[in-house]
Amino acid sequence: MLKLLFVCLGNICRSPAAENIMNHLADKAGVSDRIQCDSAGTANYHAGNPPDRRMQAAATNRQIPMLGSARQFTKADFTAFDLILAMDRENYQNILSLDPQGQYQDKVKLMCDFATQHPDKEVPDPYYGGADGFDYVLDLLTDACSELLSQLEARNFTNV
Ligand code: 4NP
């Protein structure tokens, strides 16, 4: 079982969306027994909180359940997970700053590197923006998660 961890800043908008979208796509593809998904935030501001209501509403419109409770990323995640997907470059740098020897850096990737239908290099933070931001994030994450899942399937879930 390949273990994936999606990481953003607060773990209430982007990374729980990525986690739940990936679970949804894996269910639809009949491969939910091959991957295990979780999410975390580099900050602990929202630890214990459910996903942001606006993200829950946007996801519910697409019949995607938005489950989970926020937690902070820790060093132990480097060994607990096979693949760590950062939503933006700041998340990526903050994750790597906890691995000064660079021993886990190959596990850490930018989510947008998997997007094939969107030009974005980072998943924009929708927290302080308008409601449209949540739908855009869901579109972008669905694109990136679909491609990531295809690559994992092609490699028989031995990582990318
Ligand atoms: P996320 O969004 O990183 O996608 O969960 C944010 C949530 C909360 C804050 C910033 C971004 N905040 O500053 O509280």
mmCIF file of N, CA and C in Angstrom, residues 18-143:
data_model
loop_
_atom_site.group_PDB
_atom_site.id
_atom_site.type_symbol
_atom_site.label_atom_id
_atom_site.label_comp_id
_atom_site.label_asym_id
_atom_site.label_seq_id
_atom_site.Cartn_x
_atom_site.Cartn_y
_atom_site.Cartn_z
ATOM 1 N N ALA A 18 -7.059 17.865 -1.681
ATOM 2 C CA ALA A 18 -6.254 16.927 -2.480
ATOM 3 C C ALA A 18 -6.435 15.495 -1.956
ATOM 4 N N GLU A 19 -6.377 15.338 -0.650
ATOM 5 C CA GLU A 19 -6.535 14.009 -0.029
ATOM 6 C C GLU A 19 -7.888 13.390 -0.397
ATOM 7 N N ASN A 20 -8.946 14.184 -0.262
ATOM 8 C CA ASN A 20 -10.288 13.647 -0.516
ATOM 9 C C ASN A 20 -10.549 13.420 -2.001
ATOM 10 N N ILE A 21 -9.981 14.278 -2.855
ATOM 11 C CA ILE A 21 -10.111 14.071 -4.306
ATOM 12 C C ILE A 21 -9.385 12.779 -4.695
ATOM 13 N N MET A 22 -8.184 12.595 -4.164
ATOM 14 C CA MET A 22 -7.413 11.385 -4.505
ATOM 15 C C MET A 22 -8.172 10.143 -4.043
ATOM 16 N N ASN A 23 -8.732 10.176 -2.849
ATOM 17 C CA ASN A 23 -9.517 9.020 -2.374
ATOM 18 C C ASN A 23 -10.711 8.767 -3.291
ATOM 19 N N HIS A 24 -11.355 9.845 -3.710
ATOM 20 C CA HIS A 24 -12.524 9.752 -4.584
ATOM 21 C C HIS A 24 -12.137 9.135 -5.940
ATOM 22 N N LEU A 25 -11.024 9.610 -6.521
ATOM 23 C CA LEU A 25 -10.572 9.083 -7.819
ATOM 24 C C LEU A 25 -10.139 7.621 -7.687
ATOM 25 N N ALA A 26 -9.474 7.293 -6.586
ATOM 26 C CA ALA A 26 -9.018 5.914 -6.381
ATOM 27 C C ALA A 26 -10.222 4.981 -6.213
ATOM 28 N N ASP A 27 -11.255 5.447 -5.514
ATOM 29 C CA ASP A 27 -12.491 4.669 -5.367
ATOM 30 C C ASP A 27 -13.116 4.386 -6.721
ATOM 31 N N LYS A 28 -13.227 5.480 -7.530
ATOM 32 C CA LYS A 28 -13.858 5.340 -8.848
ATOM 33 C C LYS A 28 -13.063 4.394 -9.735
ATOM 34 N N ALA A 29 -11.729 4.400 -9.577
ATOM 35 C CA ALA A 29 -10.861 3.561 -10.415
ATOM 36 C C ALA A 29 -10.719 2.143 -9.854
ATOM 37 N N GLY A 30 -11.320 1.901 -8.683
ATOM 38 C CA GLY A 30 -11.246 0.563 -8.088
ATOM 39 C C GLY A 30 -9.870 0.221 -7.537
ATOM 40 N N VAL A 31 -9.097 1.248 -7.162
ATOM 41 C CA VAL A 31 -7.746 0.989 -6.638
ATOM 42 C C VAL A 31 -7.552 1.558 -5.224
ATOM 43 N N SER A 32 -8.668 1.723 -4.521
ATOM 44 C CA SER A 32 -8.536 2.335 -3.185
ATOM 45 C C SER A 32 -7.798 1.443 -2.193
ATOM 46 N N ASP A 33 -7.616 0.166 -2.557
ATOM 47 C CA ASP A 33 -6.829 -0.716 -1.669
ATOM 48 C C ASP A 33 -5.328 -0.594 -1.936
ATOM 49 N N ARG A 34 -4.928 0.206 -2.962
ATOM 50 C CA ARG A 34 -3.509 0.301 -3.305
ATOM 51 C C ARG A 34 -2.828 1.542 -2.737
ATOM 52 N N ILE A 35 -3.632 2.551 -2.384
ATOM 53 C CA ILE A 35 -3.026 3.766 -1.819
ATOM 54 C C ILE A 35 -3.722 4.161 -0.534
ATOM 55 N N GLN A 36 -2.976 4.861 0.295
ATOM 56 C CA GLN A 36 -3.541 5.411 1.532
ATOM 57 C C GLN A 36 -3.170 6.889 1.548
ATOM 58 N N CYS A 37 -4.151 7.755 1.765
ATOM 59 C CA CYS A 37 -3.908 9.194 1.697
ATOM 60 C C CYS A 37 -4.145 9.868 3.040
ATOM 61 N N ASP A 38 -3.331 10.874 3.301
ATOM 62 C CA ASP A 38 -3.508 11.697 4.494
ATOM 63 C C ASP A 38 -3.098 13.117 4.091
ATOM 64 N N SER A 39 -3.318 14.088 4.982
ATOM 65 C CA SER A 39 -2.864 15.445 4.703
ATOM 66 C C SER A 39 -2.418 16.105 5.996
ATOM 67 N N ALA A 40 -1.610 17.162 5.837
ATOM 68 C CA ALA A 40 -1.070 17.882 6.995
ATOM 69 C C ALA A 40 -0.766 19.313 6.583
ATOM 70 N N GLY A 41 -0.570 20.186 7.584
ATOM 71 C CA GLY A 41 -0.200 21.575 7.335
ATOM 72 C C GLY A 41 1.182 21.859 7.891
ATOM 73 N N THR A 42 1.901 22.777 7.269
ATOM 74 C CA THR A 42 3.210 23.132 7.836
ATOM 75 C C THR A 42 3.011 23.974 9.101
ATOM 76 N N ALA A 43 1.865 24.641 9.219
ATOM 77 C CA ALA A 43 1.555 25.434 10.418
ATOM 78 C C ALA A 43 0.570 24.658 11.297
ATOM 79 N N ASN A 44 0.478 25.072 12.556
ATOM 80 C CA ASN A 44 -0.456 24.365 13.442
ATOM 81 C C ASN A 44 -1.665 25.215 13.825
ATOM 82 N N TYR A 45 -1.867 26.358 13.115
ATOM 83 C CA TYR A 45 -2.969 27.271 13.487
ATOM 84 C C TYR A 45 -4.311 26.577 13.619
ATOM 85 N N HIS A 46 -4.553 25.604 12.756
ATOM 86 C CA HIS A 46 -5.908 25.035 12.686
ATOM 87 C C HIS A 46 -5.972 23.593 13.176
ATOM 88 N N ALA A 47 -4.955 23.168 13.928
ATOM 89 C CA ALA A 47 -4.895 21.769 14.372
ATOM 90 C C ALA A 47 -6.217 21.355 15.026
ATOM 91 N N GLY A 48 -6.726 20.209 14.607
ATOM 92 C CA GLY A 48 -7.975 19.666 15.147
ATOM 93 C C GLY A 48 -9.224 20.139 14.421
ATOM 94 N N ASN A 49 -9.070 21.140 13.540
ATOM 95 C CA ASN A 49 -10.260 21.672 12.848
ATOM 96 C C ASN A 49 -10.627 20.849 11.618
ATOM 97 N N PRO A 50 -11.923 20.830 11.279
ATOM 98 C CA PRO A 50 -12.350 20.186 10.025
ATOM 99 C C PRO A 50 -11.979 21.073 8.836
ATOM 100 N N PRO A 51 -12.089 20.545 7.607
ATOM 101 C CA PRO A 51 -11.843 21.394 6.433
ATOM 102 C C PRO A 51 -12.721 22.652 6.449
ATOM 103 N N ASP A 52 -12.178 23.721 5.889
ATOM 104 C CA ASP A 52 -12.883 25.011 5.776
ATOM 105 C C ASP A 52 -14.278 24.793 5.170
ATOM 106 N N ARG A 53 -15.268 25.469 5.751
ATOM 107 C CA ARG A 53 -16.660 25.318 5.270
ATOM 108 C C ARG A 53 -16.848 25.622 3.803
ATOM 109 N N ARG A 54 -16.083 26.612 3.318
ATOM 110 C CA ARG A 54 -16.225 27.002 1.898
ATOM 111 C C ARG A 54 -15.695 25.886 1.010
ATOM 112 N N MET A 55 -14.629 25.220 1.447
ATOM 113 C CA MET A 55 -14.096 24.080 0.676
ATOM 114 C C MET A 55 -15.061 22.897 0.774
ATOM 115 N N GLN A 56 -15.640 22.700 1.951
ATOM 116 C CA GLN A 56 -16.627 21.619 2.093
ATOM 117 C C GLN A 56 -17.798 21.842 1.147
ATOM 118 N N ALA A 57 -18.268 23.092 1.054
ATOM 119 C CA ALA A 57 -19.416 23.396 0.199
ATOM 120 C C ALA A 57 -19.068 23.163 -1.272
ATOM 121 N N ALA A 58 -17.898 23.635 -1.690
ATOM 122 C CA ALA A 58 -17.493 23.485 -3.096
ATOM 123 C C ALA A 58 -17.334 22.006 -3.449
ATOM 124 N N ALA A 59 -16.788 21.219 -2.532
ATOM 125 C CA ALA A 59 -16.567 19.794 -2.792
ATOM 126 C C ALA A 59 -17.896 19.029 -2.792
ATOM 127 N N THR A 60 -18.787 19.399 -1.879
ATOM 128 C CA THR A 60 -20.087 18.730 -1.806
ATOM 129 C C THR A 60 -20.865 18.917 -3.114
ATOM 130 N N ASN A 61 -20.689 20.087 -3.746
ATOM 131 C CA ASN A 61 -21.333 20.329 -5.056
ATOM 132 C C ASN A 61 -20.881 19.326 -6.102
ATOM 133 N N ARG A 62 -19.708 18.767 -5.906
ATOM 134 C CA ARG A 62 -19.161 17.773 -6.854
ATOM 135 C C ARG A 62 -19.290 16.350 -6.324
ATOM 136 N N GLN A 63 -20.089 16.198 -5.275
ATOM 137 C CA GLN A 63 -20.260 14.860 -4.675
ATOM 138 C C GLN A 63 -18.947 14.275 -4.154
ATOM 139 N N ILE A 64 -18.058 15.163 -3.732
ATOM 140 C CA ILE A 64 -16.807 14.684 -3.117
ATOM 141 C C ILE A 64 -16.899 14.967 -1.619
ATOM 142 N N PRO A 65 -16.881 13.931 -0.799
ATOM 143 C CA PRO A 65 -16.926 14.184 0.650
ATOM 144 C C PRO A 65 -15.626 14.864 1.096
ATOM 145 N N MET A 66 -15.699 15.749 2.059
ATOM 146 C CA MET A 66 -14.498 16.468 2.516
ATOM 147 C C MET A 66 -14.318 16.163 4.002
ATOM 148 N N LEU A 67 -13.597 15.057 4.250
ATOM 149 C CA LEU A 67 -13.427 14.571 5.618
ATOM 150 C C LEU A 67 -12.052 14.968 6.152
ATOM 151 N N GLY A 68 -11.895 14.873 7.442
ATOM 152 C CA GLY A 68 -10.563 15.046 8.039
ATOM 153 C C GLY A 68 -10.514 16.096 9.109
ATOM 154 N N SER A 69 -9.405 16.080 9.818
ATOM 155 C CA SER A 69 -9.180 17.037 10.896
ATOM 156 C C SER A 69 -7.716 17.463 10.793
ATOM 157 N N ALA A 70 -7.480 18.776 10.881
ATOM 158 C CA ALA A 70 -6.140 19.317 10.586
ATOM 159 C C ALA A 70 -5.097 18.871 11.604
ATOM 160 N N ARG A 71 -3.891 18.677 11.090
ATOM 161 C CA ARG A 71 -2.741 18.391 11.959
ATOM 162 C C ARG A 71 -1.507 18.992 11.321
ATOM 163 N N GLN A 72 -0.475 19.163 12.131
ATOM 164 C CA GLN A 72 0.761 19.748 11.617
ATOM 165 C C GLN A 72 1.685 18.660 11.066
ATOM 166 N N PHE A 73 2.398 18.990 9.998
ATOM 167 C CA PHE A 73 3.422 18.096 9.449
ATOM 168 C C PHE A 73 4.538 17.934 10.484
ATOM 169 N N THR A 74 5.047 16.722 10.649
ATOM 170 C CA THR A 74 6.174 16.493 11.562
ATOM 171 C C THR A 74 7.255 15.689 10.838
ATOM 172 N N LYS A 75 8.445 15.683 11.422
ATOM 173 C CA LYS A 75 9.556 14.918 10.854
ATOM 174 C C LYS A 75 9.216 13.447 10.682
ATOM 175 N N ALA A 76 8.388 12.920 11.584
ATOM 176 C CA ALA A 76 8.028 11.493 11.516
ATOM 177 C C ALA A 76 7.311 11.167 10.201
ATOM 178 N N ASP A 77 6.719 12.189 9.577
ATOM 179 C CA ASP A 77 6.020 11.958 8.304
ATOM 180 C C ASP A 77 6.993 11.553 7.185
ATOM 181 N N PHE A 78 8.252 11.945 7.310
ATOM 182 C CA PHE A 78 9.223 11.570 6.273
ATOM 183 C C PHE A 78 9.376 10.058 6.164
ATOM 184 N N THR A 79 9.273 9.371 7.286
ATOM 185 C CA THR A 79 9.420 7.910 7.235
ATOM 186 C C THR A 79 8.068 7.222 7.099
ATOM 187 N N ALA A 80 7.011 7.872 7.586
ATOM 188 C CA ALA A 80 5.683 7.240 7.554
ATOM 189 C C ALA A 80 5.070 7.219 6.142
ATOM 190 N N PHE A 81 5.525 8.136 5.260
ATOM 191 C CA PHE A 81 4.918 8.249 3.926
ATOM 192 C C PHE A 81 5.933 7.983 2.815
ATOM 193 N N ASP A 82 5.411 7.507 1.678
ATOM 194 C CA ASP A 82 6.256 7.224 0.512
ATOM 195 C C ASP A 82 6.410 8.442 -0.388
ATOM 196 N N LEU A 83 5.367 9.279 -0.411
ATOM 197 C CA LEU A 83 5.348 10.412 -1.329
ATOM 198 C C LEU A 83 4.675 11.580 -0.607
ATOM 199 N N ILE A 84 5.351 12.738 -0.619
ATOM 200 C CA ILE A 84 4.849 13.922 0.088
ATOM 201 C C ILE A 84 4.649 15.013 -0.960
ATOM 202 N N LEU A 85 3.423 15.493 -1.090
ATOM 203 C CA LEU A 85 3.066 16.420 -2.165
ATOM 204 C C LEU A 85 2.762 17.799 -1.610
ATOM 205 N N ALA A 86 3.631 18.760 -1.915
ATOM 206 C CA ALA A 86 3.478 20.119 -1.413
ATOM 207 C C ALA A 86 2.600 20.927 -2.368
ATOM 208 N N MET A 87 1.700 21.739 -1.804
ATOM 209 C CA MET A 87 0.784 22.528 -2.634
ATOM 210 C C MET A 87 1.453 23.754 -3.243
ATOM 211 N N ASP A 88 2.423 24.358 -2.533
ATOM 212 C CA ASP A 88 3.130 25.490 -3.136
ATOM 213 C C ASP A 88 4.610 25.440 -2.738
ATOM 214 N N ARG A 89 5.383 26.379 -3.286
ATOM 215 C CA ARG A 89 6.835 26.337 -3.081
ATOM 216 C C ARG A 89 7.215 26.620 -1.636
ATOM 217 N N GLU A 90 6.403 27.463 -0.984
ATOM 218 C CA GLU A 90 6.694 27.758 0.426
ATOM 219 C C GLU A 90 6.489 26.490 1.278
ATOM 220 N N ASN A 91 5.417 25.768 1.007
ATOM 221 C CA ASN A 91 5.184 24.498 1.716
ATOM 222 C C ASN A 91 6.366 23.560 1.466
ATOM 223 N N TYR A 92 6.795 23.517 0.198
ATOM 224 C CA TYR A 92 7.895 22.627 -0.206
ATOM 225 C C TYR A 92 9.167 22.957 0.583
ATOM 226 N N GLN A 93 9.487 24.267 0.648
ATOM 227 C CA GLN A 93 10.698 24.694 1.383
ATOM 228 C C GLN A 93 10.554 24.412 2.871
ATOM 229 N N ASN A 94 9.368 24.662 3.418
ATOM 230 C CA ASN A 94 9.164 24.422 4.861
ATOM 231 C C ASN A 94 9.274 22.939 5.198
ATOM 232 N N ILE A 95 8.813 22.090 4.310
ATOM 233 C CA ILE A 95 8.949 20.638 4.521
ATOM 234 C C ILE A 95 10.435 20.269 4.487
ATOM 235 N N LEU A 96 11.131 20.741 3.433
ATOM 236 C CA LEU A 96 12.546 20.367 3.300
ATOM 237 C C LEU A 96 13.415 20.944 4.409
ATOM 238 N N SER A 97 12.976 22.034 5.035
ATOM 239 C CA SER A 97 13.770 22.612 6.127
ATOM 240 C C SER A 97 13.798 21.678 7.340
ATOM 241 N N LEU A 98 12.869 20.726 7.395
ATOM 242 C CA LEU A 98 12.868 19.742 8.484
ATOM 243 C C LEU A 98 13.736 18.523 8.142
ATOM 244 N N ASP A 99 14.343 18.562 6.967
ATOM 245 C CA ASP A 99 15.204 17.459 6.519
ATOM 246 C C ASP A 99 16.548 18.045 6.077
ATOM 247 N N PRO A 100 17.309 18.613 7.037
ATOM 248 C CA PRO A 100 18.540 19.333 6.661
ATOM 249 C C PRO A 100 19.572 18.455 5.954
ATOM 250 N N GLN A 101 19.543 17.150 6.192
ATOM 251 C CA GLN A 101 20.517 16.256 5.527
ATOM 252 C C GLN A 101 20.066 15.900 4.115
ATOM 253 N N GLY A 102 18.815 16.200 3.796
ATOM 254 C CA GLY A 102 18.300 15.910 2.456
ATOM 255 C C GLY A 102 18.032 14.444 2.197
ATOM 256 N N GLN A 103 17.933 13.648 3.250
ATOM 257 C CA GLN A 103 17.773 12.202 3.020
ATOM 258 C C GLN A 103 16.396 11.815 2.494
ATOM 259 N N TYR A 104 15.415 12.688 2.696
ATOM 260 C CA TYR A 104 14.059 12.347 2.229
ATOM 261 C C TYR A 104 13.612 13.228 1.065
ATOM 262 N N GLN A 105 14.521 14.057 0.548
ATOM 263 C CA GLN A 105 14.059 15.067 -0.417
ATOM 264 C C GLN A 105 13.467 14.462 -1.686
ATOM 265 N N ASP A 106 13.870 13.259 -2.051
ATOM 266 C CA ASP A 106 13.309 12.638 -3.255
ATOM 267 C C ASP A 106 11.834 12.275 -3.100
ATOM 268 N N LYS A 107 11.380 12.173 -1.859
ATOM 269 C CA LYS A 107 9.961 11.848 -1.615
ATOM 270 C C LYS A 107 9.065 13.074 -1.737
ATOM 271 N N VAL A 108 9.678 14.270 -1.719
ATOM 272 C CA VAL A 108 8.889 15.500 -1.651
ATOM 273 C C VAL A 108 8.757 16.106 -3.045
ATOM 274 N N LYS A 109 7.521 16.306 -3.487
ATOM 275 C CA LYS A 109 7.293 16.829 -4.835
ATOM 276 C C LYS A 109 6.245 17.935 -4.794
ATOM 277 N N LEU A 110 6.260 18.747 -5.854
ATOM 278 C CA LEU A 110 5.241 19.796 -5.971
ATOM 279 C C LEU A 110 4.022 19.219 -6.691
ATOM 280 N N MET A 111 2.860 19.409 -6.076
ATOM 281 C CA MET A 111 1.619 18.863 -6.636
ATOM 282 C C MET A 111 1.408 19.288 -8.087
ATOM 283 N N CYS A 112 1.702 20.556 -8.381
ATOM 284 C CA CYS A 112 1.425 21.072 -9.738
ATOM 285 C C CYS A 112 2.312 20.456 -10.802
ATOM 286 N N ASP A 113 3.400 19.789 -10.423
ATOM 287 C CA ASP A 113 4.220 19.114 -11.424
ATOM 288 C C ASP A 113 3.433 18.005 -12.118
ATOM 289 N N PHE A 114 2.314 17.598 -11.528
ATOM 290 C CA PHE A 114 1.492 16.550 -12.135
ATOM 291 C C PHE A 114 0.316 17.103 -12.933
ATOM 292 N N ALA A 115 0.076 18.405 -12.856
ATOM 293 C CA ALA A 115 -1.068 18.971 -13.586
ATOM 294 C C ALA A 115 -0.762 18.976 -15.083
ATOM 295 N N THR A 116 -1.707 18.503 -15.885
ATOM 296 C CA THR A 116 -1.490 18.495 -17.336
ATOM 297 C C THR A 116 -2.400 19.497 -18.063
ATOM 298 N N GLN A 117 -3.459 19.948 -17.396
ATOM 299 C CA GLN A 117 -4.447 20.829 -18.043
ATOM 300 C C GLN A 117 -4.400 22.257 -17.509
ATOM 301 N N HIS A 118 -3.492 22.538 -16.598
ATOM 302 C CA HIS A 118 -3.401 23.867 -15.981
ATOM 303 C C HIS A 118 -1.940 24.313 -15.986
ATOM 304 N N PRO A 119 -1.707 25.618 -16.226
ATOM 305 C CA PRO A 119 -0.326 26.104 -16.290
ATOM 306 C C PRO A 119 0.292 26.379 -14.915
ATOM 307 N N ASP A 120 -0.517 26.339 -13.875
ATOM 308 C CA ASP A 120 -0.047 26.735 -12.538
ATOM 309 C C ASP A 120 1.163 25.921 -12.074
ATOM 310 N N LYS A 121 2.068 26.617 -11.397
ATOM 311 C CA LYS A 121 3.216 25.942 -10.769
ATOM 312 C C LYS A 121 2.944 25.698 -9.290
ATOM 313 N N GLU A 122 1.922 26.390 -8.753
ATOM 314 C CA GLU A 122 1.563 26.243 -7.342
ATOM 315 C C GLU A 122 0.040 26.195 -7.246
ATOM 316 N N VAL A 123 -0.465 25.536 -6.213
ATOM 317 C CA VAL A 123 -1.913 25.551 -5.970
ATOM 318 C C VAL A 123 -2.190 26.841 -5.194
ATOM 319 N N PRO A 124 -2.967 27.781 -5.774
ATOM 320 C CA PRO A 124 -3.169 29.068 -5.103
ATOM 321 C C PRO A 124 -3.929 28.886 -3.781
ATOM 322 N N ASP A 125 -3.522 29.671 -2.792
ATOM 323 C CA ASP A 125 -4.160 29.602 -1.478
ATOM 324 C C ASP A 125 -5.513 30.321 -1.549
ATOM 325 N N PRO A 126 -6.623 29.608 -1.376
ATOM 326 C CA PRO A 126 -7.936 30.241 -1.533
ATOM 327 C C PRO A 126 -8.444 30.897 -0.248
ATOM 328 N N TYR A 127 -7.702 30.786 0.852
ATOM 329 C CA TYR A 127 -8.237 31.130 2.179
ATOM 330 C C TYR A 127 -8.728 32.566 2.283
ATOM 331 N N TYR A 128 -7.929 33.513 1.747
ATOM 332 C CA TYR A 128 -8.314 34.925 1.859
ATOM 333 C C TYR A 128 -8.958 35.459 0.589
ATOM 334 N N GLY A 129 -9.126 34.568 -0.403
ATOM 335 C CA GLY A 129 -9.670 35.029 -1.684
ATOM 336 C C GLY A 129 -11.183 34.852 -1.753
ATOM 337 N N GLY A 130 -11.720 35.048 -2.938
ATOM 338 C CA GLY A 130 -13.169 34.918 -3.132
ATOM 339 C C GLY A 130 -13.581 33.462 -3.271
ATOM 340 N N ALA A 131 -14.877 33.258 -3.336
ATOM 341 C CA ALA A 131 -15.427 31.906 -3.391
ATOM 342 C C ALA A 131 -14.967 31.137 -4.634
ATOM 343 N N ASP A 132 -14.688 31.869 -5.739
ATOM 344 C CA ASP A 132 -14.272 31.206 -6.982
ATOM 345 C C ASP A 132 -13.001 30.411 -6.782
ATOM 346 N N GLY A 133 -12.170 30.897 -5.865
ATOM 347 C CA GLY A 133 -10.886 30.261 -5.612
ATOM 348 C C GLY A 133 -11.031 28.805 -5.239
ATOM 349 N N PHE A 134 -12.087 28.474 -4.544
ATOM 350 C CA PHE A 134 -12.252 27.085 -4.087
ATOM 351 C C PHE A 134 -12.542 26.159 -5.265
ATOM 352 N N ASP A 135 -13.378 26.629 -6.182
ATOM 353 C CA ASP A 135 -13.670 25.805 -7.367
ATOM 354 C C ASP A 135 -12.439 25.648 -8.243
ATOM 355 N N TYR A 136 -11.675 26.732 -8.365
ATOM 356 C CA TYR A 136 -10.461 26.638 -9.176
ATOM 357 C C TYR A 136 -9.497 25.620 -8.567
ATOM 358 N N VAL A 137 -9.338 25.674 -7.246
ATOM 359 C CA VAL A 137 -8.442 24.729 -6.555
ATOM 360 C C VAL A 137 -8.928 23.291 -6.782
ATOM 361 N N LEU A 138 -10.228 23.078 -6.738
ATOM 362 C CA LEU A 138 -10.747 21.720 -6.973
ATOM 363 C C LEU A 138 -10.472 21.263 -8.402
ATOM 364 N N ASP A 139 -10.615 22.168 -9.379
ATOM 365 C CA ASP A 139 -10.313 21.811 -10.779
ATOM 366 C C ASP A 139 -8.834 21.439 -10.936
ATOM 367 N N LEU A 140 -7.987 22.302 -10.393
ATOM 368 C CA LEU A 140 -6.533 22.091 -10.513
ATOM 369 C C LEU A 140 -6.112 20.799 -9.811
ATOM 370 N N LEU A 141 -6.637 20.577 -8.623
ATOM 371 C CA LEU A 141 -6.265 19.365 -7.876
ATOM 372 C C LEU A 141 -6.811 18.101 -8.533
ATOM 373 N N THR A 142 -7.978 18.189 -9.151
ATOM 374 C CA THR A 142 -8.527 17.017 -9.840
ATOM 375 C C THR A 142 -7.631 16.654 -11.023
ATOM 376 N N ASP A 143 -7.165 17.680 -11.731
ATOM 377 C CA ASP A 143 -6.230 17.488 -12.841
ATOM 378 C C ASP A 143 -4.939 16.812 -12.330
#
